[in-house]
Short mmCIF file of C-alpha atoms and ligand atoms in Angstrom, two decimals:
data_model
loop_
_atom_site.label_atom_id
_atom_site.label_comp_id
_atom_site.label_asym_id
_atom_site.label_seq_id
_atom_site.Cartn_x
_atom_site.Cartn_y
_atom_site.Cartn_z
CA ILE A 985 5.77 7.46 9.79
CA ARG A 986 8.21 5.03 8.38
CA LYS A 987 9.67 5.95 5.03
CA GLY A 988 9.31 3.00 2.67
CA GLY A 989 10.86 0.60 5.16
CA ARG A 990 14.23 0.48 3.45
CA SER A 991 17.13 -1.15 5.17
CA GLU A 992 20.62 0.24 4.83
CA MET A 993 21.94 -2.99 3.39
CA GLU A 994 21.76 -3.81 -0.26
CA LEU A 995 21.27 -7.10 -2.04
CA ALA A 996 24.92 -7.09 -3.07
CA ASP A 997 25.76 -7.90 0.54
CA ILE A 998 24.12 -11.28 0.12
CA LYS A 999 26.55 -14.11 -0.56
CA GLY A 1000 26.08 -15.74 -3.93
CA LEU A 1001 24.11 -12.89 -5.51
CA GLY A 1002 25.82 -11.42 -8.55
CA PRO A 1003 24.68 -8.41 -10.56
CA LYS A 1004 22.61 -10.55 -12.92
CA LYS A 1005 20.63 -12.22 -10.15
CA ILE A 1006 20.20 -8.88 -8.39
CA LEU A 1007 18.56 -7.47 -11.51
CA LEU A 1008 16.12 -10.36 -11.47
CA PHE A 1009 15.30 -9.61 -7.86
CA HIS A 1010 14.66 -6.00 -8.83
CA LYS A 1011 12.19 -7.31 -11.37
CA LEU A 1012 10.24 -8.77 -8.45
CA GLY A 1013 10.38 -5.40 -6.70
CA ILE A 1014 13.05 -6.55 -4.24
CA GLU A 1015 15.82 -3.97 -3.84
CA THR A 1016 17.05 -4.16 -0.28
CA ILE A 1017 17.60 -6.88 2.28
CA GLU A 1018 14.49 -5.77 4.08
CA ASP A 1019 12.50 -6.15 0.85
CA LEU A 1020 14.05 -9.58 0.48
CA ILE A 1021 13.27 -10.99 3.89
CA THR A 1022 9.78 -9.54 3.90
CA ASN A 1023 9.05 -11.14 0.54
CA TYR A 1024 6.83 -13.84 1.99
CA PRO A 1025 5.82 -17.08 0.28
CA TYR A 1026 2.41 -17.06 -1.34
CA GLN A 1027 1.96 -20.72 -0.62
CA TYR A 1028 3.58 -23.63 1.19
CA ARG A 1029 4.07 -27.20 0.14
CA ILE A 1030 3.78 -29.68 2.93
CA TRP A 1031 6.08 -32.64 2.47
CA LYS A 1032 4.48 -35.32 4.57
CA ARG A 1033 4.12 -38.92 3.50
CA SER A 1034 0.47 -39.73 2.86
CA ASP A 1035 -1.11 -42.57 4.73
CA MET A 1036 -2.19 -44.59 1.70
CA LYS A 1037 -4.54 -46.70 3.78
CA LYS A 1038 -6.60 -43.62 4.56
CA VAL A 1039 -6.59 -41.71 1.27
CA LYS A 1040 -9.69 -41.58 -0.87
CA ASP A 1041 -10.14 -41.61 -4.61
CA GLY A 1042 -9.08 -38.25 -6.09
CA ASP A 1043 -7.04 -37.16 -3.05
CA LYS A 1044 -3.72 -35.43 -3.48
CA VAL A 1045 -0.97 -37.67 -2.19
CA ILE A 1046 2.76 -37.55 -1.50
CA ILE A 1047 4.62 -40.84 -1.37
CA ASP A 1048 8.14 -42.09 -1.91
CA GLY A 1049 9.29 -45.41 -3.28
CA ILE A 1050 11.58 -47.25 -5.63
CA VAL A 1051 11.20 -47.23 -9.40
CA GLU A 1052 10.32 -50.73 -10.62
CA ASN A 1053 10.79 -50.43 -14.38
CA SER A 1054 12.22 -48.11 -17.03
CA PRO A 1055 9.57 -45.49 -17.86
CA THR A 1056 7.67 -45.88 -21.10
CA VAL A 1057 6.54 -42.96 -23.25
CA SER A 1058 3.39 -42.80 -25.33
CA VAL A 1059 2.28 -39.87 -27.46
CA SER A 1060 -1.41 -39.05 -27.66
CA SER A 1061 -3.18 -37.69 -30.75
CA ASN A 1062 -2.79 -34.14 -29.49
CA ARG A 1063 0.94 -34.69 -29.07
CA ILE A 1064 0.95 -34.85 -25.31
CA LYS A 1065 3.68 -37.17 -24.07
CA ARG A 1066 2.65 -39.49 -21.32
CA ILE A 1067 5.36 -41.10 -19.23
CA LEU A 1068 4.41 -44.19 -17.30
CA PHE A 1069 6.28 -46.21 -14.67
CA ARG A 1070 5.72 -48.20 -11.49
CA ILE A 1071 7.02 -47.60 -8.01
CA SER A 1072 7.01 -49.86 -5.01
CA THR A 1073 6.59 -48.70 -1.44
CA LEU A 1074 6.86 -50.77 1.71
CA ASN A 1075 3.30 -52.03 1.29
CA ASN A 1076 2.24 -51.63 -2.28
CA ILE A 1077 2.98 -51.01 -5.92
CA TYR A 1078 1.57 -47.98 -7.75
CA GLN A 1079 1.40 -46.87 -11.35
CA VAL A 1080 2.67 -43.34 -11.89
CA CYS A 1081 1.93 -41.24 -14.92
CA VAL A 1082 3.40 -37.83 -15.74
CA PHE A 1083 2.72 -35.58 -18.69
CA ASN A 1084 5.34 -33.81 -20.79
CA GLN A 1085 8.32 -34.31 -18.52
CA GLU A 1086 10.38 -36.49 -20.84
CA TYR A 1087 13.65 -35.70 -19.08
CA LEU A 1088 12.42 -38.03 -16.36
CA CYS A 1089 13.10 -41.00 -18.67
CA ARG A 1090 16.80 -40.18 -18.44
CA GLN A 1091 16.71 -39.83 -14.66
CA LEU A 1092 14.54 -42.76 -13.68
CA HIS A 1093 15.77 -46.36 -13.82
CA THR A 1094 14.91 -49.51 -11.96
CA GLY A 1095 15.96 -48.92 -8.37
CA THR A 1096 15.89 -45.09 -8.40
CA LYS A 1097 14.40 -43.61 -5.23
CA VAL A 1098 11.70 -41.07 -5.99
CA ILE A 1099 9.15 -38.82 -4.35
CA VAL A 1100 5.85 -38.58 -6.21
CA ILE A 1101 3.22 -35.89 -5.66
CA GLY A 1102 -0.08 -36.14 -7.46
CA LYS A 1103 -3.70 -37.15 -7.62
CA PHE A 1104 -4.62 -40.66 -6.64
CA ASP A 1105 -6.92 -42.84 -8.74
CA LEU A 1106 -8.01 -45.57 -6.37
CA LYS A 1107 -9.58 -47.91 -8.89
CA ARG A 1108 -6.57 -48.02 -11.16
CA ASN A 1109 -4.07 -47.71 -8.33
CA LEU A 1110 -2.57 -44.86 -10.33
CA ILE A 1111 -1.02 -41.56 -9.34
CA THR A 1112 -1.18 -38.78 -11.92
CA ALA A 1113 1.86 -36.88 -10.81
CA GLU A 1114 2.33 -33.14 -10.94
CA GLU A 1115 5.83 -33.54 -9.62
CA VAL A 1116 8.40 -36.31 -9.48
CA ARG A 1117 11.60 -35.72 -7.55
CA ILE A 1118 14.61 -37.94 -6.99
CA GLY A 1119 14.99 -38.74 -3.30
CA THR A 1120 13.18 -40.00 -0.24
CA LEU A 1121 10.89 -38.24 2.19
CA PRO A 1122 12.39 -37.37 5.56
CA PRO A 1123 10.76 -38.93 8.63
CA HIS A 1124 9.38 -35.59 9.80
CA THR A 1125 7.10 -33.16 8.01
CA ILE A 1126 8.81 -30.51 5.87
CA VAL A 1127 7.16 -27.25 4.94
CA GLU A 1128 8.52 -25.81 1.72
CA PRO A 1129 7.79 -22.14 1.01
CA ILE A 1130 6.84 -21.27 -2.55
CA TYR A 1131 7.71 -17.77 -3.73
CA LEU A 1132 6.59 -15.70 -6.65
CA GLN A 1133 9.17 -16.44 -9.35
CA THR A 1134 10.41 -14.81 -12.49
CA GLU A 1135 12.29 -16.33 -15.41
CA GLY A 1136 15.78 -17.19 -14.26
CA LEU A 1137 14.90 -16.88 -10.60
CA ASN A 1138 13.23 -19.88 -9.07
CA THR A 1139 11.69 -20.38 -5.67
CA LYS A 1140 14.73 -22.27 -4.40
CA THR A 1141 17.20 -19.48 -5.25
CA ILE A 1142 14.86 -17.00 -3.65
CA PHE A 1143 14.59 -19.13 -0.55
CA LEU A 1144 18.38 -19.49 -0.26
CA ALA A 1145 18.89 -15.74 -0.69
CA ILE A 1146 16.31 -15.08 2.03
CA GLN A 1147 18.01 -17.55 4.37
CA GLU A 1148 21.29 -15.77 3.71
CA GLY A 1149 19.58 -12.43 4.33
CA LEU A 1150 18.19 -13.67 7.63
CA GLU A 1151 21.65 -14.85 8.66
CA GLN A 1152 23.04 -11.35 8.29
CA ASP A 1153 22.84 -10.04 11.78
CA PHE A 1154 21.33 -6.69 11.02
CA PHE A 1155 18.84 -4.80 13.02
CA ILE A 1156 15.20 -5.10 12.04
CA LYS A 1157 13.42 -2.10 13.42
CA ASP A 1158 10.42 -3.08 15.44
CA TYR A 1159 8.12 -0.11 15.45
CA LEU A 1160 5.26 -1.57 17.43
CA PRO A 1161 4.98 -0.02 20.88
CA LYS A 1162 6.07 -2.32 23.71
CA SER A 1163 2.67 -2.03 25.35
CA ILE A 1164 0.99 -3.55 22.30
CA GLN A 1165 3.59 -6.27 21.93
CA GLU A 1166 3.04 -7.28 25.54
CA LYS A 1167 -0.72 -7.02 25.40
CA TYR A 1168 -0.95 -9.51 22.54
CA HIS A 1169 2.10 -11.60 23.46
CA PHE A 1170 3.53 -10.99 20.02
CA LEU A 1171 6.56 -12.83 18.72
CA PRO A 1172 9.62 -10.64 18.23
CA LYS A 1173 9.57 -9.28 14.70
CA LYS A 1174 12.68 -11.06 13.48
CA LEU A 1175 11.42 -14.38 14.74
CA ALA A 1176 8.06 -13.76 13.11
CA ILE A 1177 9.75 -13.08 9.79
CA LYS A 1178 11.81 -16.28 10.08
CA GLU A 1179 8.69 -18.21 10.90
CA MET A 1180 7.01 -17.01 7.70
CA HIS A 1181 9.77 -18.52 5.60
CA GLN A 1182 10.25 -21.68 7.61
CA PRO A 1183 7.27 -22.38 9.83
CA THR A 1184 8.14 -24.56 12.79
CA SER A 1185 4.52 -25.37 13.61
CA THR A 1186 1.05 -24.35 12.52
CA LEU A 1187 0.59 -22.43 15.75
CA ASN A 1188 3.86 -20.54 15.43
CA TYR A 1189 3.10 -19.74 11.82
CA GLN A 1190 -0.28 -18.32 12.74
CA LYS A 1191 1.28 -16.26 15.53
CA ALA A 1192 3.88 -14.91 13.13
CA LYS A 1193 1.32 -13.99 10.53
CA GLN A 1194 -0.87 -12.30 13.11
CA ARG A 1195 2.11 -10.29 14.37
CA LEU A 1196 3.09 -9.10 10.89
CA LYS A 1197 -0.43 -8.37 9.70
CA TYR A 1198 -1.09 -6.44 12.87
CA GLU A 1199 1.87 -4.24 12.11
CA GLU A 1200 0.69 -3.63 8.54
CA ILE A 1201 -2.76 -2.53 9.64
CA PHE A 1202 -1.30 -0.59 12.55
CA PHE A 1203 0.72 1.53 10.14
CA TYR A 1204 -2.14 1.95 7.75
CA LEU A 1205 -4.35 3.30 10.51
CA LEU A 1206 -1.54 5.44 11.84
CA LYS A 1207 -1.18 7.04 8.43
CA ILE A 1208 -4.91 7.64 8.17
CA GLN A 1209 -4.94 9.25 11.60
CA TYR A 1210 -1.94 11.32 10.64
CA LEU A 1211 -3.67 12.57 7.49
CA LYS A 1212 -6.80 13.35 9.43
CA ARG A 1213 -4.98 15.35 12.08
CA LYS A 1214 -2.92 17.11 9.48
CA ARG A 1215 -6.10 18.19 7.75
CA GLU A 1216 -7.61 19.35 11.02
CA LYS A 1217 -4.59 21.51 11.77
CA GLU A 1218 -4.30 22.94 8.30
CA GLU A 1219 -4.86 26.62 7.93
CA ARG A 1220 -7.83 27.07 5.67
CA ALA A 1221 -7.00 29.29 2.74
CA ILE A 1222 -10.62 29.27 1.67
CA THR A 1223 -13.27 30.94 3.77
CA ARG A 1224 -16.79 30.93 2.56
CA ASN A 1225 -19.96 32.68 3.41
CA ILE A 1226 -22.80 30.72 1.85
CA PRO A 1227 -26.30 31.80 2.92
CA TYR A 1228 -28.19 28.52 3.29
CA GLN A 1229 -31.33 30.26 2.19
CA LYS A 1230 -29.83 30.71 -1.28
CA VAL A 1231 -29.11 26.99 -1.40
CA GLU A 1232 -32.70 26.27 -0.46
CA GLU A 1233 -33.95 28.62 -3.14
CA PHE A 1234 -31.92 26.73 -5.70
CA ILE A 1235 -33.20 23.39 -4.43
CA SER A 1236 -36.76 24.62 -4.91
CA THR A 1237 -36.08 25.08 -8.63
CA LEU A 1238 -35.31 21.36 -9.05
CA PRO A 1239 -37.84 19.22 -10.93
CA PHE A 1240 -38.10 16.79 -8.01
CA GLU A 1241 -38.16 16.77 -4.25
CA LEU A 1242 -34.93 15.73 -2.56
CA THR A 1243 -34.96 12.75 -0.25
CA LYS A 1244 -34.25 13.02 3.46
CA ASP A 1245 -30.75 11.58 3.10
CA GLN A 1246 -29.93 13.82 0.17
CA LEU A 1247 -30.94 16.85 2.22
CA GLU A 1248 -28.93 15.67 5.20
CA THR A 1249 -25.87 15.09 3.07
CA ILE A 1250 -26.25 18.53 1.51
CA LYS A 1251 -26.49 20.06 4.98
CA SER A 1252 -23.30 18.27 6.06
CA ILE A 1253 -21.51 19.49 2.96
CA TRP A 1254 -22.67 23.03 3.65
CA GLN A 1255 -21.36 22.75 7.20
CA ASP A 1256 -18.05 21.40 5.91
CA LEU A 1257 -17.66 24.10 3.30
CA THR A 1258 -18.28 26.87 5.77
CA ALA A 1259 -16.25 25.28 8.58
CA ALA A 1260 -12.76 26.11 9.72
CA LYS A 1261 -11.21 22.86 8.48
CA ARG A 1262 -10.98 21.55 4.97
CA MET A 1263 -13.73 19.23 3.76
CA ASN A 1264 -12.89 15.62 2.94
CA ARG A 1265 -16.25 13.96 2.70
CA PHE A 1266 -17.16 10.59 1.29
CA VAL A 1267 -20.71 10.11 0.03
CA GLN A 1268 -21.83 6.54 -0.21
CA GLY A 1269 -25.10 5.57 -1.87
CA ASP A 1270 -26.51 2.87 -4.06
CA VAL A 1271 -26.83 3.30 -7.81
CA GLY A 1272 -29.78 5.59 -8.43
CA SER A 1273 -29.83 7.01 -4.92
CA GLY A 1274 -29.18 10.44 -6.43
CA LYS A 1275 -25.60 11.34 -5.65
CA THR A 1276 -25.15 13.50 -8.74
CA ILE A 1277 -27.61 16.15 -7.67
CA VAL A 1278 -25.89 16.32 -4.30
CA ALA A 1279 -22.61 16.91 -6.12
CA PHE A 1280 -24.24 19.64 -8.20
CA ILE A 1281 -25.62 21.39 -5.15
CA ALA A 1282 -22.15 21.27 -3.61
CA THR A 1283 -20.94 22.82 -6.87
CA TYR A 1284 -23.57 25.49 -6.53
CA MET A 1285 -22.51 26.33 -2.99
CA ASN A 1286 -18.92 26.53 -4.14
CA PHE A 1287 -20.02 28.80 -6.96
CA LEU A 1288 -21.90 31.03 -4.56
CA SER A 1289 -18.65 31.53 -2.72
CA HIS A 1290 -16.87 32.35 -6.00
CA TYR A 1291 -14.74 29.26 -6.41
CA GLN A 1292 -14.26 26.87 -9.31
CA THR A 1293 -15.29 23.21 -9.15
CA ALA A 1294 -13.73 20.20 -10.88
CA LEU A 1295 -15.71 16.99 -11.24
CA MET A 1296 -13.65 13.90 -12.10
CA VAL A 1297 -15.27 10.76 -13.41
CA PRO A 1298 -13.72 7.50 -14.57
CA THR A 1299 -15.26 7.27 -18.05
CA GLU A 1300 -16.01 9.52 -20.95
CA ILE A 1301 -19.64 8.40 -21.13
CA LEU A 1302 -20.21 9.36 -17.53
CA ALA A 1303 -18.50 12.71 -18.04
CA THR A 1304 -20.75 13.47 -20.99
CA GLN A 1305 -23.86 12.40 -19.06
CA HIS A 1306 -22.95 14.58 -16.11
CA TYR A 1307 -22.26 17.47 -18.45
CA GLN A 1308 -25.69 17.23 -20.13
CA ASN A 1309 -27.29 16.90 -16.75
CA ALA A 1310 -25.42 19.84 -15.27
CA LYS A 1311 -26.35 22.10 -18.18
CA GLN A 1312 -30.03 21.42 -17.46
CA ILE A 1313 -29.83 21.76 -13.70
CA PHE A 1314 -27.84 24.99 -13.91
CA GLN A 1315 -29.90 26.52 -16.74
CA GLY A 1316 -31.20 29.36 -14.61
CA THR A 1317 -27.85 30.19 -13.05
CA LYS A 1318 -24.74 31.98 -14.24
CA ILE A 1319 -22.56 28.89 -13.82
CA ASN A 1320 -20.21 28.50 -16.76
CA ILE A 1321 -19.66 24.78 -17.49
CA SER A 1322 -17.30 22.89 -19.78
CA LEU A 1323 -16.61 19.26 -20.63
CA LEU A 1324 -13.07 18.01 -20.98
CA THR A 1325 -12.34 14.51 -22.23
CA SER A 1326 -9.77 12.85 -24.44
CA SER A 1327 -12.03 13.45 -27.44
CA THR A 1328 -12.20 17.19 -26.87
CA SER A 1329 -10.51 18.86 -29.84
CA LYS A 1330 -7.18 20.52 -29.35
CA LYS A 1331 -8.57 23.93 -30.16
CA GLU A 1332 -11.41 23.53 -27.70
CA LYS A 1333 -9.05 22.24 -25.05
CA ASN A 1334 -6.86 25.29 -25.37
CA GLN A 1335 -9.87 27.51 -24.94
CA ILE A 1336 -10.90 25.58 -21.83
CA TYR A 1337 -7.40 25.83 -20.36
CA GLN A 1338 -7.37 29.52 -20.95
CA LYS A 1339 -10.80 30.01 -19.40
CA LEU A 1340 -9.92 27.94 -16.35
CA GLU A 1341 -6.83 29.99 -15.83
CA SER A 1342 -8.61 33.29 -16.26
CA GLY A 1343 -11.41 32.19 -13.98
CA GLU A 1344 -14.08 32.52 -16.64
CA LEU A 1345 -15.07 28.85 -16.20
CA ASP A 1346 -16.80 27.89 -12.96
CA PHE A 1347 -17.31 24.19 -13.42
CA ILE A 1348 -15.21 21.68 -15.32
CA ILE A 1349 -16.36 18.10 -15.81
CA GLY A 1350 -13.93 15.56 -17.15
CA THR A 1351 -12.10 12.29 -17.16
CA GLN A 1352 -8.56 11.53 -16.06
CA SER A 1353 -7.31 13.70 -18.89
CA LEU A 1354 -8.38 16.50 -16.60
CA ILE A 1355 -5.68 15.51 -14.22
CA GLN A 1356 -3.00 14.34 -16.57
CA GLU A 1357 -2.69 17.55 -18.44
CA ASN A 1358 -1.22 20.55 -16.86
CA LEU A 1359 -4.36 22.35 -15.82
CA GLN A 1360 -4.10 25.71 -14.14
CA PHE A 1361 -7.07 26.94 -12.21
CA SER A 1362 -7.58 30.50 -11.23
CA HIS A 1363 -9.33 29.62 -7.94
CA LEU A 1364 -10.15 25.93 -7.59
CA GLY A 1365 -12.21 25.49 -4.44
CA LEU A 1366 -13.82 22.07 -4.74
CA ILE A 1367 -12.89 18.74 -6.25
CA ILE A 1368 -15.51 16.07 -6.68
CA ALA A 1369 -14.50 12.51 -7.50
CA ASP A 1370 -17.40 10.40 -8.75
CA GLU A 1371 -16.98 6.63 -8.49
CA GLN A 1372 -14.01 7.53 -6.37
CA HIS A 1373 -12.94 3.91 -5.84
CA ARG A 1374 -11.79 3.96 -9.45
CA PHE A 1375 -9.28 6.70 -8.81
CA GLY A 1376 -5.99 6.15 -7.11
CA VAL A 1377 -5.08 8.29 -4.15
CA LYS A 1378 -2.22 9.67 -6.24
CA GLN A 1379 -4.58 10.91 -8.95
CA ARG A 1380 -6.73 12.68 -6.41
CA GLU A 1381 -3.68 14.20 -4.77
CA GLN A 1382 -2.41 15.38 -8.13
CA LEU A 1383 -5.46 17.48 -8.81
CA LYS A 1384 -5.64 18.66 -5.26
CA ASN A 1385 -2.20 20.16 -5.49
CA LYS A 1386 -3.21 22.28 -8.44
CA GLY A 1387 -5.27 24.63 -6.33
CA ILE A 1388 -5.12 26.09 -2.86
CA THR A 1389 -5.87 22.83 -1.03
CA PRO A 1390 -9.49 22.76 -2.13
CA ASP A 1391 -12.28 20.86 -0.45
CA VAL A 1392 -12.79 17.28 -1.58
CA LEU A 1393 -16.01 15.38 -2.06
CA SER A 1394 -15.80 11.71 -3.05
CA MET A 1395 -18.74 9.63 -4.16
CA SER A 1396 -19.15 5.91 -4.63
CA ALA A 1397 -21.87 3.34 -5.14
CA THR A 1398 -19.64 0.50 -4.07
CA PRO A 1399 -21.26 -0.79 -0.92
CA ILE A 1400 -18.73 -0.84 1.87
CA PRO A 1401 -19.71 -1.86 5.37
CA ARG A 1402 -19.49 1.12 7.68
CA THR A 1403 -16.75 -0.19 9.93
CA TYR A 1404 -14.68 -1.13 6.93
CA ALA A 1405 -15.30 2.26 5.35
CA LEU A 1406 -14.18 3.93 8.54
CA THR A 1407 -10.96 1.98 8.35
CA LEU A 1408 -10.34 2.51 4.66
CA TYR A 1409 -11.48 6.09 4.59
CA GLY A 1410 -10.71 6.97 8.16
CA ASP A 1411 -9.41 10.35 7.07
CA MET A 1412 -12.79 11.25 5.58
CA ASP A 1413 -16.17 12.08 6.99
CA ILE A 1414 -18.84 9.77 5.67
CA SER A 1415 -22.42 10.45 4.51
CA SER A 1416 -24.73 7.68 3.40
CA ILE A 1417 -27.70 8.13 1.10
CA LYS A 1418 -30.05 5.27 1.79
CA THR A 1419 -33.53 6.60 1.14
CA LYS A 1420 -34.45 6.16 -2.50
CA PRO A 1421 -36.05 8.87 -4.64
CA LYS A 1422 -39.84 8.54 -4.85
CA GLY A 1423 -41.28 6.16 -7.39
CA ARG A 1424 -37.89 4.57 -7.89
CA LYS A 1425 -38.05 0.95 -8.86
CA GLU A 1426 -36.31 -1.63 -6.75
CA ILE A 1427 -32.71 -2.16 -7.76
CA ILE A 1428 -32.02 -5.74 -8.63
CA THR A 1429 -28.52 -7.08 -8.52
CA ILE A 1430 -28.00 -10.14 -10.66
CA TYR A 1431 -25.15 -12.19 -11.93
CA ARG A 1432 -24.47 -12.37 -15.67
CA GLU A 1433 -21.70 -13.99 -17.69
CA THR A 1434 -19.51 -11.80 -19.86
CA LYS A 1435 -20.98 -13.34 -22.99
CA GLN A 1436 -24.42 -12.11 -21.92
CA ILE A 1437 -23.41 -8.47 -21.81
CA LYS A 1438 -24.97 -7.69 -25.19
CA ASP A 1439 -28.37 -9.03 -24.14
P1 ADP B 2794 -26.31 7.83 -8.57
O1 ADP B 2794 -26.41 7.96 -7.09
O2 ADP B 2794 -26.25 6.42 -9.00
O3 ADP B 2794 -25.19 8.66 -9.14
P2 ADP B 2794 -27.96 9.65 -9.98
O4 ADP B 2794 -27.48 10.83 -9.28
O5 ADP B 2794 -27.46 9.42 -11.36
O6 ADP B 2794 -27.68 8.37 -9.12
O7 ADP B 2794 -29.54 9.67 -9.96
C1 ADP B 2794 -30.31 8.80 -10.71
C2 ADP B 2794 -31.54 9.50 -11.26
O8 ADP B 2794 -32.40 9.88 -10.20
C3 ADP B 2794 -31.22 10.76 -12.03
O9 ADP B 2794 -31.97 10.77 -13.19
C4 ADP B 2794 -31.65 11.86 -11.07
O10 ADP B 2794 -32.07 13.00 -11.79
C5 ADP B 2794 -32.77 11.23 -10.33
N1 ADP B 2794 -33.00 11.74 -8.97
C6 ADP B 2794 -32.05 12.10 -8.08
N2 ADP B 2794 -32.61 12.50 -6.93
C7 ADP B 2794 -33.94 12.38 -7.08
C8 ADP B 2794 -35.08 12.64 -6.22
N3 ADP B 2794 -34.92 13.09 -4.99
N4 ADP B 2794 -36.31 12.40 -6.72
C9 ADP B 2794 -36.46 11.91 -7.98
N5 ADP B 2794 -35.46 11.67 -8.83
C10 ADP B 2794 -34.21 11.89 -8.39
MG1 MG B 2795 -23.54 8.30 -10.23
#
């Protein structure tokens, strides 16, 4: 696995880049030459003279011509300055209007050659320009890359620095296996990078993009596979003996009957927890499909094998709800539960910390504050992340490292197509809960504006 993709060369090696400019590049997250040349444009401007005979009302046009009169300025009631002038082309005369670019009055005189880009109003033969540049259009099409800018660093400076960076004859490591490159007839990497900044044709640009995107996804999947294999090889520090009969007994105390998918998911979790490799399971299921109870049963299994469980949720409300819920579900058991959120008092927090460390607490439910603070568990065996898409991988890792590589159960209601889920979560095993609890009303998904939230 490639480490960050850093090149040996630094920005200071680029001609024309002083310390001040380099700092601005850093602001854009560009620190090395490799960062620089792989900083692709987010958009391109195509400089190609519009065929004015074919354009329709409202079309965006690019034309060049000669200024016919000194621009006039008028100020509207809301203080917007409107600059107006005429240009002549080979076949026609157009009105051009620009807003708030007064400096143009100093630059434009009768006879000045200009390029105008803007929206065409057919009836009035008027172009409302977004950009007016001194000069004429070249006979061939020009593609201008537009980069993300920051104050003091415009797209042109960025472009020039990138060109300079591409000139430097340094080695760009091409990690894609030869067999793949040949199979897809990929462009060489360096050429592909050049093509992104200065496309030579639509086809070449598409080929370049395909080549570079392929590499990105290739590495992503490689990492996922790496994580998966690493997990499979890991020595399991936790070994559990959980009689399934005890789990079934507990299930029979629940106030409702579990659905088929819930039961299947629970069975998979049981298999994971008692297996030789660490669990990393992702449970997917619509809102209301009953993921919480599955999480609680996993907690119960973990408890039966004498380990602590941590349940992370993204919001305080959800943490409190889960806590109330858990207290009810676990009424008849010896599971010791606590709630930890940012509104937990300092005194209470200290008690919780102490109990987690001594092993007195079996189940902790909380928000991110769970992770941020320096929690010490006595024997953390299972981490559950509810609404897991709201947690970063880093946050999950952080908690994971607190214990003895505990098992991980992630849950989400965000519907992700299976193939996509396999790609995104390729290092996890996936369970889906599709069957709805009995008597459950149909879930309706509707669109509402923010201002309707109160209703
Ligand atoms: P989600 O999957 O969105 O997290 P919850 O776990 O919050 O859904 O479940 C929603 C509600 O359905 C809860 O009140 C829960 O007690 C209830 N529930 C869960 N499973 C069943 C079931 N098999 N039969 C009836 N009600 C159930
Ligand atoms: Mg839920």
